[in-house]
Amino acid sequence: MAPRQTRWEGVDGTGKPWVCMTGKKQSPINLPTTKTISRIPRAHQTRWSYPNLVSNGSNIEIINNGHTIQVEWLGAYNAEVDITVPANPTDANRITDVINMTYTDKATTVKATPLQFHFHATSEHLIGGKIYPLELHIVHRVTDLPACASGCFTVTGIMFELTTAGDDNAFLKPILDNAPVREGTMNYLPAGDEIELGNLLPAPTERDYITYEGSLTTPPCSEGLLWHVLTTPQKISLNQWRQYRNAVGMKDCVAKNGTTENHEHKHHRHLLAAEAETHPEDWSCKVVAHGTNFRNVQKVYGRKVKLAQAA
Ligand SMILES: [Zn+2]
């Protein structure tokens, strides 16, 4: 019998069932307000250093994959993200161990390599019950821990709130101005343009974050991820928020050169999931409504959630 397949139920490439509906360590969650939770000692806190991503015209891709706007780069990227793990780690150690360490535990660090970043509107995580208009996720892989030889993941989440003054966020501008509106298409960041990824984070002294063990927020919803959600929101203008929600918006698509019967209008946000999947260029689409792309908050099931105060 074919495995049950819904938006949140299915199997991965190796036949292993997704854990979206069954896992007890799912993301996102409603994070507690920072006053009430226990702390990560300063010496064990994650540190982020992201140099600028500089385009040569064909090395930085801004992708509309039908679910989100995602930025990927070809070739090495000299970012440095250091995650604390117990000293002399063995097979038994996990990338999430830092959540359970106390300040007397001997520690070392492992490097996390950023793979891509993407956005959600509205935010997936809530902080003290509050939803933000936009959340940025920077996805990293860790391999230099014995248990992570085939890759463990850690994600950094950054919240954005709307400015009242209306100024654009200059660091989001090269991304949003080049984000394709058509699902399944990609634009290269123009040559000479730069993405100042480090400036999409708050200043180092304001990088307070909440950390917990969670999951991918899209299938297969794999668990064992170390999450960091920065509690200082960054700014986005209303115009930029609309730009993003346009790109992930509801499209009205018409077959370009079809007969009368396939001239009917199709309303669907995910062009990729429809008959246009293999030939998006055969369809002409216009945005008819702004969209959203977030997973609802999941149960915490007693997980430890901690605060790291940067200063
Ligand atoms: Zn995400």
XYZ file of C-alpha atoms and ligand atoms in Angstrom:
312
model
C 0.000 0.000 0.000
C 1.293 3.444 -0.847
C 2.281 5.426 2.227
C -0.173 8.065 3.363
C 0.785 11.351 1.742
C -0.557 14.693 2.956
C 1.088 18.064 3.368
C 2.724 16.911 6.631
C 2.788 13.109 6.200
C 5.020 11.152 3.851
C 8.355 9.370 3.567
C 11.826 10.616 2.739
C 14.075 9.302 -0.025
C 15.124 6.292 2.072
C 11.524 5.330 2.923
C 11.721 6.727 6.457
C 8.454 8.391 7.554
C 8.480 12.129 8.143
C 8.093 13.080 11.810
C 6.026 16.260 11.339
C 2.907 14.756 12.965
C 4.580 12.344 15.412
C 7.718 14.098 16.683
C 7.870 15.534 20.185
C 10.625 18.062 19.372
C 9.046 19.994 16.534
C 9.534 23.603 15.470
C 8.530 26.369 15.567
C 7.400 27.024 19.148
C 6.148 29.954 21.155
C 9.315 31.054 22.952
C 8.955 32.253 26.540
C 9.567 35.907 27.313
C 13.206 36.401 28.154
C 12.691 37.351 31.822
C 11.599 33.945 33.011
C 14.097 31.478 31.537
C 17.472 30.078 32.582
C 20.701 31.187 30.945
C 23.466 29.928 28.692
C 26.794 31.007 30.297
C 28.656 33.666 28.295
C 31.577 31.322 27.564
C 29.241 28.784 25.943
C 27.380 31.173 23.673
C 27.306 30.797 19.897
C 29.271 33.429 17.944
C 28.464 34.464 14.406
C 30.726 36.039 11.819
C 29.347 36.409 8.288
C 31.508 38.196 5.706
C 29.725 39.879 2.794
C 28.531 37.646 -0.037
C 29.934 39.336 -3.155
C 28.377 38.575 -6.531
C 30.360 37.946 -9.712
C 27.065 37.692 -11.618
C 26.705 33.909 -11.448
C 27.661 32.774 -7.943
C 24.731 33.941 -5.776
C 21.257 32.600 -6.528
C 18.004 34.127 -5.299
C 15.473 31.346 -5.689
C 11.681 31.303 -5.552
C 11.064 27.610 -4.826
C 7.299 27.962 -4.421
C 7.554 27.932 -0.649
C 9.992 30.711 0.143
C 12.631 33.048 -1.210
C 15.943 31.301 -0.626
C 19.480 32.564 -1.199
C 22.239 30.089 -2.070
C 25.830 30.574 -3.173
C 28.213 28.500 -5.238
C 31.675 27.833 -3.892
C 33.216 28.409 -0.501
C 31.938 31.064 1.891
C 34.275 32.099 4.629
C 31.677 32.503 7.395
C 32.508 31.451 10.924
C 29.859 30.246 13.337
C 31.148 28.592 16.504
C 28.931 26.270 18.532
C 29.903 25.028 22.005
C 30.004 21.284 22.663
C 31.429 19.283 25.601
C 35.253 18.929 25.565
C 36.582 15.743 23.915
C 33.260 14.894 22.280
C 32.374 11.247 21.635
C 29.707 9.489 19.555
C 27.282 10.144 22.398
C 27.495 13.927 22.059
C 24.952 15.936 20.088
C 25.048 19.412 18.555
C 22.285 20.314 21.028
C 24.318 19.395 24.161
C 25.098 23.046 24.895
C 21.495 23.475 26.100
C 22.189 21.087 29.008
C 25.717 22.237 29.900
C 26.464 24.241 33.049
C 29.242 26.818 33.385
C 31.594 24.337 35.119
C 31.451 21.855 32.209
C 34.603 21.729 30.096
C 33.850 22.894 26.577
C 35.208 23.164 23.077
C 33.649 24.538 19.895
C 32.727 23.136 16.488
C 32.193 25.124 13.314
C 28.843 25.451 11.612
C 28.903 26.189 7.886
C 26.023 28.243 6.451
C 24.338 26.519 3.488
C 21.492 28.881 2.584
C 19.097 31.378 4.076
C 15.398 31.955 3.475
C 12.410 33.789 4.883
C 9.001 33.207 6.424
C 6.072 35.636 6.585
C 4.710 35.896 9.150
C 7.295 34.639 11.662
C 7.296 30.946 12.524
C 8.532 31.408 16.091
C 6.560 33.567 18.461
C 8.244 35.380 21.349
C 6.016 35.685 24.370
C 3.021 35.091 22.119
C 4.044 37.834 19.696
C 4.115 37.221 15.929
C 6.581 39.226 13.800
C 5.961 40.132 10.142
C 9.059 38.312 8.861
C 11.603 35.734 10.105
C 14.938 34.996 8.435
C 16.426 31.494 8.807
C 20.119 30.891 8.188
C 20.624 27.120 7.869
C 24.044 25.684 8.797
C 25.602 22.246 8.689
C 27.978 20.840 11.310
C 30.228 17.909 10.442
C 33.144 18.077 12.887
C 31.395 16.305 15.762
C 31.681 12.449 15.729
C 27.875 11.987 15.682
C 27.544 14.566 12.885
C 29.827 12.949 10.314
C 26.964 12.895 7.822
C 25.738 16.331 8.898
C 23.812 17.909 11.779
C 21.932 21.169 11.391
C 21.675 24.392 13.305
C 19.509 27.349 12.353
C 19.720 31.010 13.306
C 16.418 32.879 13.256
C 16.175 36.670 12.984
C 12.907 38.549 13.486
C 11.885 41.652 11.555
C 9.392 44.285 12.680
C 7.825 47.016 10.560
C 9.360 50.475 10.735
C 6.953 53.303 11.300
C 9.209 55.752 9.450
C 9.052 53.702 6.258
C 12.782 53.482 5.537
C 13.857 50.380 3.642
C 16.266 47.946 5.277
C 19.320 48.490 3.053
C 20.642 44.994 3.755
C 17.437 43.305 2.550
C 17.243 45.467 -0.565
C 19.560 43.479 -2.898
C 17.665 40.297 -1.981
C 14.099 41.578 -2.345
C 14.820 43.689 -5.429
C 16.110 40.547 -7.188
C 13.635 37.994 -5.778
C 11.737 36.212 -8.590
C 7.951 36.432 -8.355
C 7.544 33.242 -10.415
C 7.796 29.983 -8.488
C 10.469 27.614 -9.715
C 12.703 30.357 -11.060
C 15.953 31.915 -9.941
C 17.754 35.212 -10.447
C 21.457 35.721 -10.024
C 22.409 38.614 -7.793
C 23.842 41.174 -10.272
C 27.626 41.330 -10.535
C 29.153 43.685 -7.986
C 26.150 43.569 -5.651
C 26.772 42.362 -2.117
C 24.648 40.776 0.565
C 25.870 41.986 3.936
C 24.555 38.962 5.796
C 26.258 39.994 9.060
C 24.251 43.228 8.994
C 20.969 41.329 8.820
C 21.773 40.282 12.396
C 21.679 42.730 15.302
C 25.033 44.202 16.397
C 27.193 41.664 18.333
C 26.384 43.245 21.722
C 22.662 42.917 20.965
C 22.737 39.274 19.898
C 20.713 37.913 22.791
C 19.133 34.676 21.676
C 16.815 31.928 22.828
C 18.003 28.388 22.146
C 16.303 24.991 22.181
C 16.280 21.609 20.414
C 13.793 21.522 17.554
C 13.212 20.509 13.949
C 13.064 21.605 10.344
C 9.771 23.469 9.863
C 9.079 21.804 6.499
C 8.929 18.048 5.706
C 10.617 15.761 6.636
C 10.592 17.898 9.860
C 13.764 16.119 11.070
C 14.593 16.715 14.737
C 17.879 17.189 16.606
C 18.400 20.728 15.286
C 19.961 23.379 17.484
C 17.808 26.493 17.153
C 18.880 30.060 17.936
C 16.261 32.794 17.710
C 17.671 36.287 18.197
C 15.382 38.338 20.427
C 16.301 41.805 19.075
C 14.168 42.345 15.979
C 15.557 44.030 12.884
C 13.571 46.498 10.762
C 11.715 46.108 7.489
C 9.670 48.734 5.648
C 6.051 48.141 4.722
C 7.052 48.327 1.076
C 9.672 45.590 1.530
C 7.227 43.396 3.426
C 4.803 43.740 0.525
C 7.597 42.904 -1.923
C 8.271 39.647 -0.102
C 4.602 38.724 0.230
C 4.133 39.432 -3.445
C 6.836 36.892 -4.290
C 5.164 34.213 -2.153
C 1.717 35.470 -3.122
C -1.323 33.891 -4.760
C -0.918 33.809 -8.528
C -3.542 33.789 -11.284
C -1.987 31.832 -14.160
C -3.118 31.385 -17.762
C -1.623 28.984 -20.311
C 0.172 31.191 -22.843
C -0.443 29.272 -26.064
C -3.042 26.684 -25.183
C -6.440 25.943 -26.665
C -9.660 27.349 -25.210
C -9.970 24.605 -22.612
C -6.626 25.294 -20.984
C -7.162 29.030 -21.030
C -9.062 28.820 -17.775
C -7.668 30.750 -14.848
C -5.865 28.838 -12.149
C -5.628 30.189 -8.659
C -2.796 28.583 -6.831
C 0.089 29.807 -4.814
C 2.308 26.859 -5.683
C 2.552 26.838 -9.431
C 5.098 24.042 -9.014
C 2.504 21.728 -7.523
C 0.160 22.097 -10.489
C 0.268 20.949 -14.091
C 2.640 23.802 -14.887
C 5.301 22.074 -12.797
C 7.455 20.907 -15.675
C 6.945 23.910 -17.943
C 6.511 27.089 -15.876
C 7.460 29.156 -18.947
C 4.212 28.050 -20.679
C 2.185 29.955 -18.126
C 1.615 33.638 -17.703
C 0.942 34.585 -14.078
C 0.035 37.681 -12.168
C -0.066 38.183 -8.430
C -3.627 38.483 -7.149
C -3.063 38.387 -3.381
C -0.191 38.681 -0.946
C 0.860 35.366 0.535
C 2.177 33.863 3.733
C 4.520 30.926 4.348
C 4.834 29.776 7.925
C 4.240 26.649 9.969
C 2.062 26.974 13.049
C 3.636 26.709 16.503
C 4.116 23.207 17.894
C 3.824 21.782 21.412
C 6.932 22.156 23.602
C 6.545 18.785 25.461
C 8.749 19.906 28.371
C 11.786 20.801 26.293
C 14.472 22.967 27.849
C 14.502 26.500 26.429
C 17.348 28.834 27.438
C 18.368 32.453 27.017
C 21.848 33.660 26.051
C 22.543 37.274 26.961
C 25.187 38.835 24.769
C 26.157 41.697 27.080
Zn 12.766 28.239 7.611
